[in-house]
XYZ file of C-alpha atoms in Angstrom:
356
model
C 71.022 118.100 72.916
C 69.146 114.641 73.178
C 68.000 113.278 76.360
C 70.718 110.721 77.713
C 68.104 107.666 77.790
C 65.981 105.992 75.138
C 63.236 108.446 74.419
C 59.760 106.908 73.776
C 58.840 108.798 71.183
C 55.795 109.275 69.311
C 54.658 105.688 68.503
C 54.970 105.207 64.287
C 53.000 102.554 62.597
C 55.350 100.224 60.728
C 53.538 100.546 57.663
C 53.895 104.438 58.478
C 57.481 105.430 57.211
C 59.104 108.157 59.357
C 61.805 110.034 60.154
C 61.561 110.633 64.431
C 65.193 111.386 65.406
C 66.126 115.104 66.091
C 68.287 116.024 62.610
C 64.991 117.404 60.787
C 67.101 120.165 58.854
C 69.623 117.642 57.520
C 69.527 117.310 53.674
C 69.526 113.728 52.923
C 72.815 113.561 50.359
C 74.772 109.912 49.238
C 78.145 108.447 48.676
C 78.800 105.658 46.713
C 82.130 103.131 46.246
C 82.952 100.788 43.753
C 85.324 97.975 43.697
C 87.061 95.236 43.591
C 91.342 94.418 44.058
C 91.770 96.395 40.701
C 90.041 99.179 40.896
C 87.327 101.790 42.062
C 85.080 103.918 40.609
C 84.052 106.681 43.668
C 80.969 109.004 43.280
C 80.228 111.940 45.454
C 77.133 113.007 45.051
C 75.101 109.816 43.759
C 71.534 110.341 42.947
C 68.925 107.208 43.535
C 68.143 107.636 40.045
C 71.447 105.403 38.900
C 71.008 102.906 40.996
C 70.555 100.550 38.557
C 73.038 101.900 36.191
C 76.272 102.325 38.691
C 75.686 99.134 41.062
C 78.215 95.983 39.866
C 77.122 93.140 40.648
C 80.236 91.538 40.018
C 82.127 94.217 42.335
C 81.473 95.719 46.255
C 79.281 98.104 46.425
C 79.165 100.434 49.646
C 76.567 103.507 49.537
C 75.866 106.014 52.269
C 73.259 108.116 53.334
C 73.466 111.132 54.851
C 70.780 112.895 56.896
C 66.908 110.252 56.439
C 64.498 113.091 56.116
C 63.963 112.023 52.661
C 62.088 109.275 53.073
C 61.424 108.271 49.130
C 64.307 108.106 48.833
C 65.412 105.402 51.762
C 61.694 103.767 49.495
C 63.514 104.134 46.664
C 66.264 102.032 48.395
C 64.412 99.318 49.935
C 62.690 98.506 46.462
C 66.102 98.453 45.027
C 67.298 95.611 47.713
C 63.578 94.095 47.661
C 63.454 95.410 51.391
C 60.276 95.052 54.177
C 58.940 98.256 55.282
C 59.504 97.583 58.727
C 63.096 97.512 58.266
C 62.352 100.806 57.166
C 60.679 101.788 59.804
C 63.189 100.850 62.171
C 65.519 102.442 59.847
C 63.479 105.977 60.417
C 62.261 105.243 64.028
C 65.821 105.961 65.759
C 64.132 105.366 69.190
C 64.101 101.659 68.446
C 66.973 99.663 70.421
C 70.477 97.952 69.079
C 69.091 95.274 66.643
C 69.835 92.346 64.229
C 67.805 91.004 62.035
C 67.824 88.921 59.264
C 65.105 88.358 56.152
C 65.481 86.087 52.958
C 68.357 87.204 51.665
C 69.137 90.692 53.499
C 70.838 91.648 57.143
C 69.707 94.322 58.894
C 72.136 96.054 61.682
C 70.995 99.032 63.199
C 73.496 100.274 66.414
C 73.778 103.818 68.507
C 76.423 106.108 67.987
C 77.731 107.759 71.060
C 80.512 109.999 71.345
C 81.002 112.933 75.072
C 80.309 116.182 73.831
C 82.818 118.810 74.935
C 83.045 120.781 77.775
C 79.578 118.885 79.119
C 78.385 115.617 81.036
C 76.065 115.138 77.892
C 76.292 112.461 75.292
C 75.459 112.222 72.146
C 73.382 110.021 70.224
C 72.973 108.620 66.711
C 71.727 106.413 65.582
C 73.676 104.713 62.068
C 72.010 101.323 60.229
C 73.233 98.917 57.767
C 71.351 96.664 54.968
C 73.826 93.892 53.715
C 72.646 92.205 50.676
C 75.076 90.416 48.404
C 78.083 92.754 48.133
C 75.539 95.563 48.697
C 76.104 97.317 52.037
C 73.687 100.592 52.792
C 74.742 102.551 55.449
C 72.241 104.793 56.488
C 73.269 107.959 59.214
C 71.004 110.379 60.757
C 74.291 112.751 59.691
C 77.379 113.542 57.841
C 79.847 113.166 60.339
C 83.651 111.915 60.235
C 82.788 108.053 61.792
C 83.550 105.893 58.457
C 86.642 109.102 57.312
C 89.570 106.534 57.671
C 88.030 103.687 56.142
C 87.092 105.436 53.123
C 90.509 106.339 52.694
C 91.639 102.700 52.937
C 89.536 102.449 50.003
C 90.815 104.810 48.212
C 94.796 104.152 48.556
C 94.088 100.076 48.917
C 95.400 99.724 52.364
C 94.895 96.830 54.377
C 92.646 93.866 52.997
C 89.870 96.196 52.664
C 89.609 96.309 48.467
C 90.483 92.252 49.404
C 87.276 91.410 51.043
C 83.508 91.313 49.840
C 80.584 93.704 52.253
C 80.419 91.744 55.109
C 84.527 92.549 56.162
C 83.539 95.775 55.068
C 80.613 95.926 57.676
C 82.656 94.402 60.253
C 85.185 97.411 59.564
C 82.280 100.033 59.922
C 80.672 98.761 63.438
C 84.115 98.462 64.702
C 85.057 102.216 64.114
C 81.154 102.977 65.499
C 82.191 100.755 68.649
C 85.872 102.867 68.879
C 83.675 105.636 69.634
C 82.046 103.480 72.661
C 85.346 103.150 74.150
C 85.763 107.279 73.304
C 83.098 107.966 75.393
C 83.968 105.500 77.777
C 87.802 106.937 78.318
C 85.787 110.818 78.729
C 83.369 109.555 81.581
C 86.097 107.985 83.076
C 88.389 111.188 83.317
C 84.847 112.806 84.765
C 85.190 110.322 87.331
C 88.322 110.431 88.737
C 88.142 114.135 88.955
C 84.660 113.442 91.232
C 86.475 111.081 93.225
C 89.333 114.183 94.047
C 87.107 116.657 94.613
C 84.264 114.271 96.821
C 87.425 113.872 99.568
C 87.855 117.233 100.737
C 83.948 118.419 98.306
C 80.965 118.194 100.213
C 78.911 120.946 98.132
C 75.271 118.733 97.133
C 76.749 120.286 93.230
C 79.524 116.961 94.162
C 76.773 114.428 94.621
C 74.527 115.779 91.882
C 77.592 115.357 89.411
C 77.744 111.467 90.170
C 74.174 110.607 90.013
C 74.599 112.421 86.526
C 78.082 109.886 85.437
C 75.729 106.704 86.947
C 73.197 107.697 84.712
C 75.704 107.668 81.510
C 77.153 104.669 82.115
C 74.126 102.624 83.093
C 72.427 104.441 79.180
C 76.387 103.412 77.766
C 75.739 99.728 79.099
C 72.211 99.644 77.810
C 73.628 100.810 74.201
C 75.912 98.178 74.731
C 74.306 95.361 75.630
C 71.924 94.509 73.287
C 74.847 95.599 70.627
C 76.759 92.438 72.335
C 73.514 89.457 71.768
C 73.267 91.063 67.841
C 77.165 90.340 67.155
C 76.609 86.774 69.514
C 73.217 86.030 66.679
C 75.911 86.430 64.029
C 77.655 83.744 65.433
C 74.654 81.650 65.345
C 73.930 82.158 61.724
C 77.791 80.646 61.245
C 76.573 77.038 63.463
C 73.096 77.680 61.662
C 74.381 78.208 57.809
C 71.812 79.666 56.272
C 72.387 82.535 56.014
C 74.958 83.341 52.728
C 75.907 87.403 53.103
C 78.968 86.936 55.369
C 81.725 83.928 54.021
C 82.939 82.243 56.515
C 85.787 82.978 56.827
C 85.177 86.112 58.354
C 83.059 85.300 61.237
C 86.000 85.394 62.914
C 86.340 89.310 62.917
C 83.002 89.571 64.155
C 83.163 87.256 67.043
C 85.867 89.972 67.810
C 83.863 92.488 67.846
C 81.770 90.110 70.081
C 84.954 90.360 72.620
C 85.032 93.954 72.285
C 81.448 94.265 73.291
C 82.111 91.846 76.833
C 85.665 94.319 77.045
C 83.254 97.227 77.158
C 80.623 95.343 79.447
C 83.239 95.384 81.920
C 85.023 98.008 82.069
C 81.829 100.166 82.825
C 81.107 97.591 85.684
C 83.699 99.053 86.860
C 83.620 102.127 86.886
C 79.959 102.022 87.723
C 81.803 99.943 91.035
C 84.437 103.375 91.168
C 81.850 105.729 91.042
C 80.641 104.210 94.193
C 83.570 104.827 95.524
C 83.193 108.596 94.515
C 79.584 108.244 96.717
C 81.090 106.779 99.204
C 84.005 109.118 99.298
C 81.834 112.108 99.664
C 79.643 110.561 102.640
C 82.365 110.182 104.412
C 83.900 113.610 103.088
C 80.155 115.178 104.746
C 80.497 112.654 108.114
C 83.910 113.822 108.913
C 82.670 117.678 108.135
C 79.588 116.698 110.569
C 82.098 115.241 113.233
C 83.972 117.794 113.446
C 81.465 120.506 113.786
C 79.974 118.188 116.230
C 83.295 118.352 117.811
C 83.931 121.988 118.310
C 80.152 122.078 119.421
C 80.683 119.355 122.321
C 83.904 121.637 123.682
C 82.800 124.647 123.267
C 79.635 123.150 125.668
C 82.188 121.860 127.604
C 84.148 124.889 128.236
C 80.543 126.839 129.415
C 79.537 124.265 131.734
C 81.175 124.953 135.012
C 80.916 128.339 134.237
C 77.886 127.680 134.096
C 77.306 126.233 137.550
C 79.777 129.072 138.902
C 76.691 131.465 137.802
C 74.094 129.901 138.600
C 75.634 128.903 142.652
C 76.000 133.408 142.543
C 73.222 133.516 140.519
C 70.678 132.058 144.461
C 68.643 134.711 146.825
C 70.807 134.195 149.772
C 72.265 136.690 152.286
C 74.993 133.996 153.385
C 77.059 133.004 150.772
C 81.091 133.679 150.939
C 82.146 136.874 149.420
C 79.385 138.329 148.684
C 80.132 141.228 151.131
C 83.562 141.318 150.274
C 84.750 144.370 147.280
C 87.023 141.541 145.437
C 85.159 138.797 145.235
C 83.756 139.565 141.883
C 87.161 139.932 140.084
C 87.862 137.057 142.281
C 85.165 134.909 140.994
C 86.278 136.313 137.336
C 89.888 135.213 137.576
C 89.082 131.616 138.875
C 86.541 131.360 135.948
C 89.563 132.543 133.936
C 91.914 130.166 135.262
C 89.603 127.153 134.691
C 88.776 128.598 130.787
C 92.557 127.793 130.284
C 92.926 124.717 132.565
C 90.367 123.004 130.893
C 92.187 124.182 127.267
C 94.942 123.409 128.382
C 94.114 119.628 128.824
C 92.488 119.378 125.962
C 95.126 120.425 123.962
C 97.402 117.070 125.747
C 94.383 115.266 124.792
C 94.313 116.232 121.547
C 90.625 116.553 121.619
C 90.666 119.511 119.218
């Protein structure tokens, strides 16, 4: 399982295209959708040799690539779209942050998709990249997943307006599907935090604090994944204001504004959850202090019980001949009885005062 932090990874020169991710056993495969409002052609096992003959410039073309091990295939796609190597390098280098680039007539979008690991405190991380040029959208996934299954179904069944819009609207739908994973991940973390808060009120085991810190790291990681996404989505808004990039139609900028608002909502939710996590830490330390106070209280009461007894024993341990009851045969039993009565009286007094 990948560590929940941005790894440094090995340094790769931009001119050297090499996949740096962990899914090196995944075989690269492609699927192609070519559609418009009236027609749909789907290629489930698409070959790169058919790029020039299968893509239709008059329709929307969505090429989805699973697996990034076949560098030559990705170079072929980049050559077809006339994409510079630095963009292809960012697709293959999974240690990069979420980013947005526009170069000439190509829009590049790189995003981290997060999902919780079942029965674990870990988070799965997958990099997904997009290249948008005119009505061609290419998505690159490290492995096959069901993130976009519902979007494929909407295209096949002509549900909604996806078949009526251009490739930029499809990009919006794909980004929105990935952002839904953030909600799923945060919700899973919130369930774990709620459980931790309940445990921290009664359990003072150091493992509780370890789990709290683990989820704090998770929230920080999610936040570090969303902040560059927020900035990238805001940059798309700037493209509209500059009016220099034509891959996104003016009427579709509002959809990307929605994604930007979602990113702000996610960040606000994370801030709230981290505050809640601080409450779990406070509950833990409060429970720990309370337990320590109870122990000290018990030890204090016990020591107070034995203080007068120790005094009496000390007095009768002195080596003097003329001491009361020293030569009286019942003296020992009287002293023991007096000590017992003293203990009972102190116990009754402490109980009445509710000191224990």
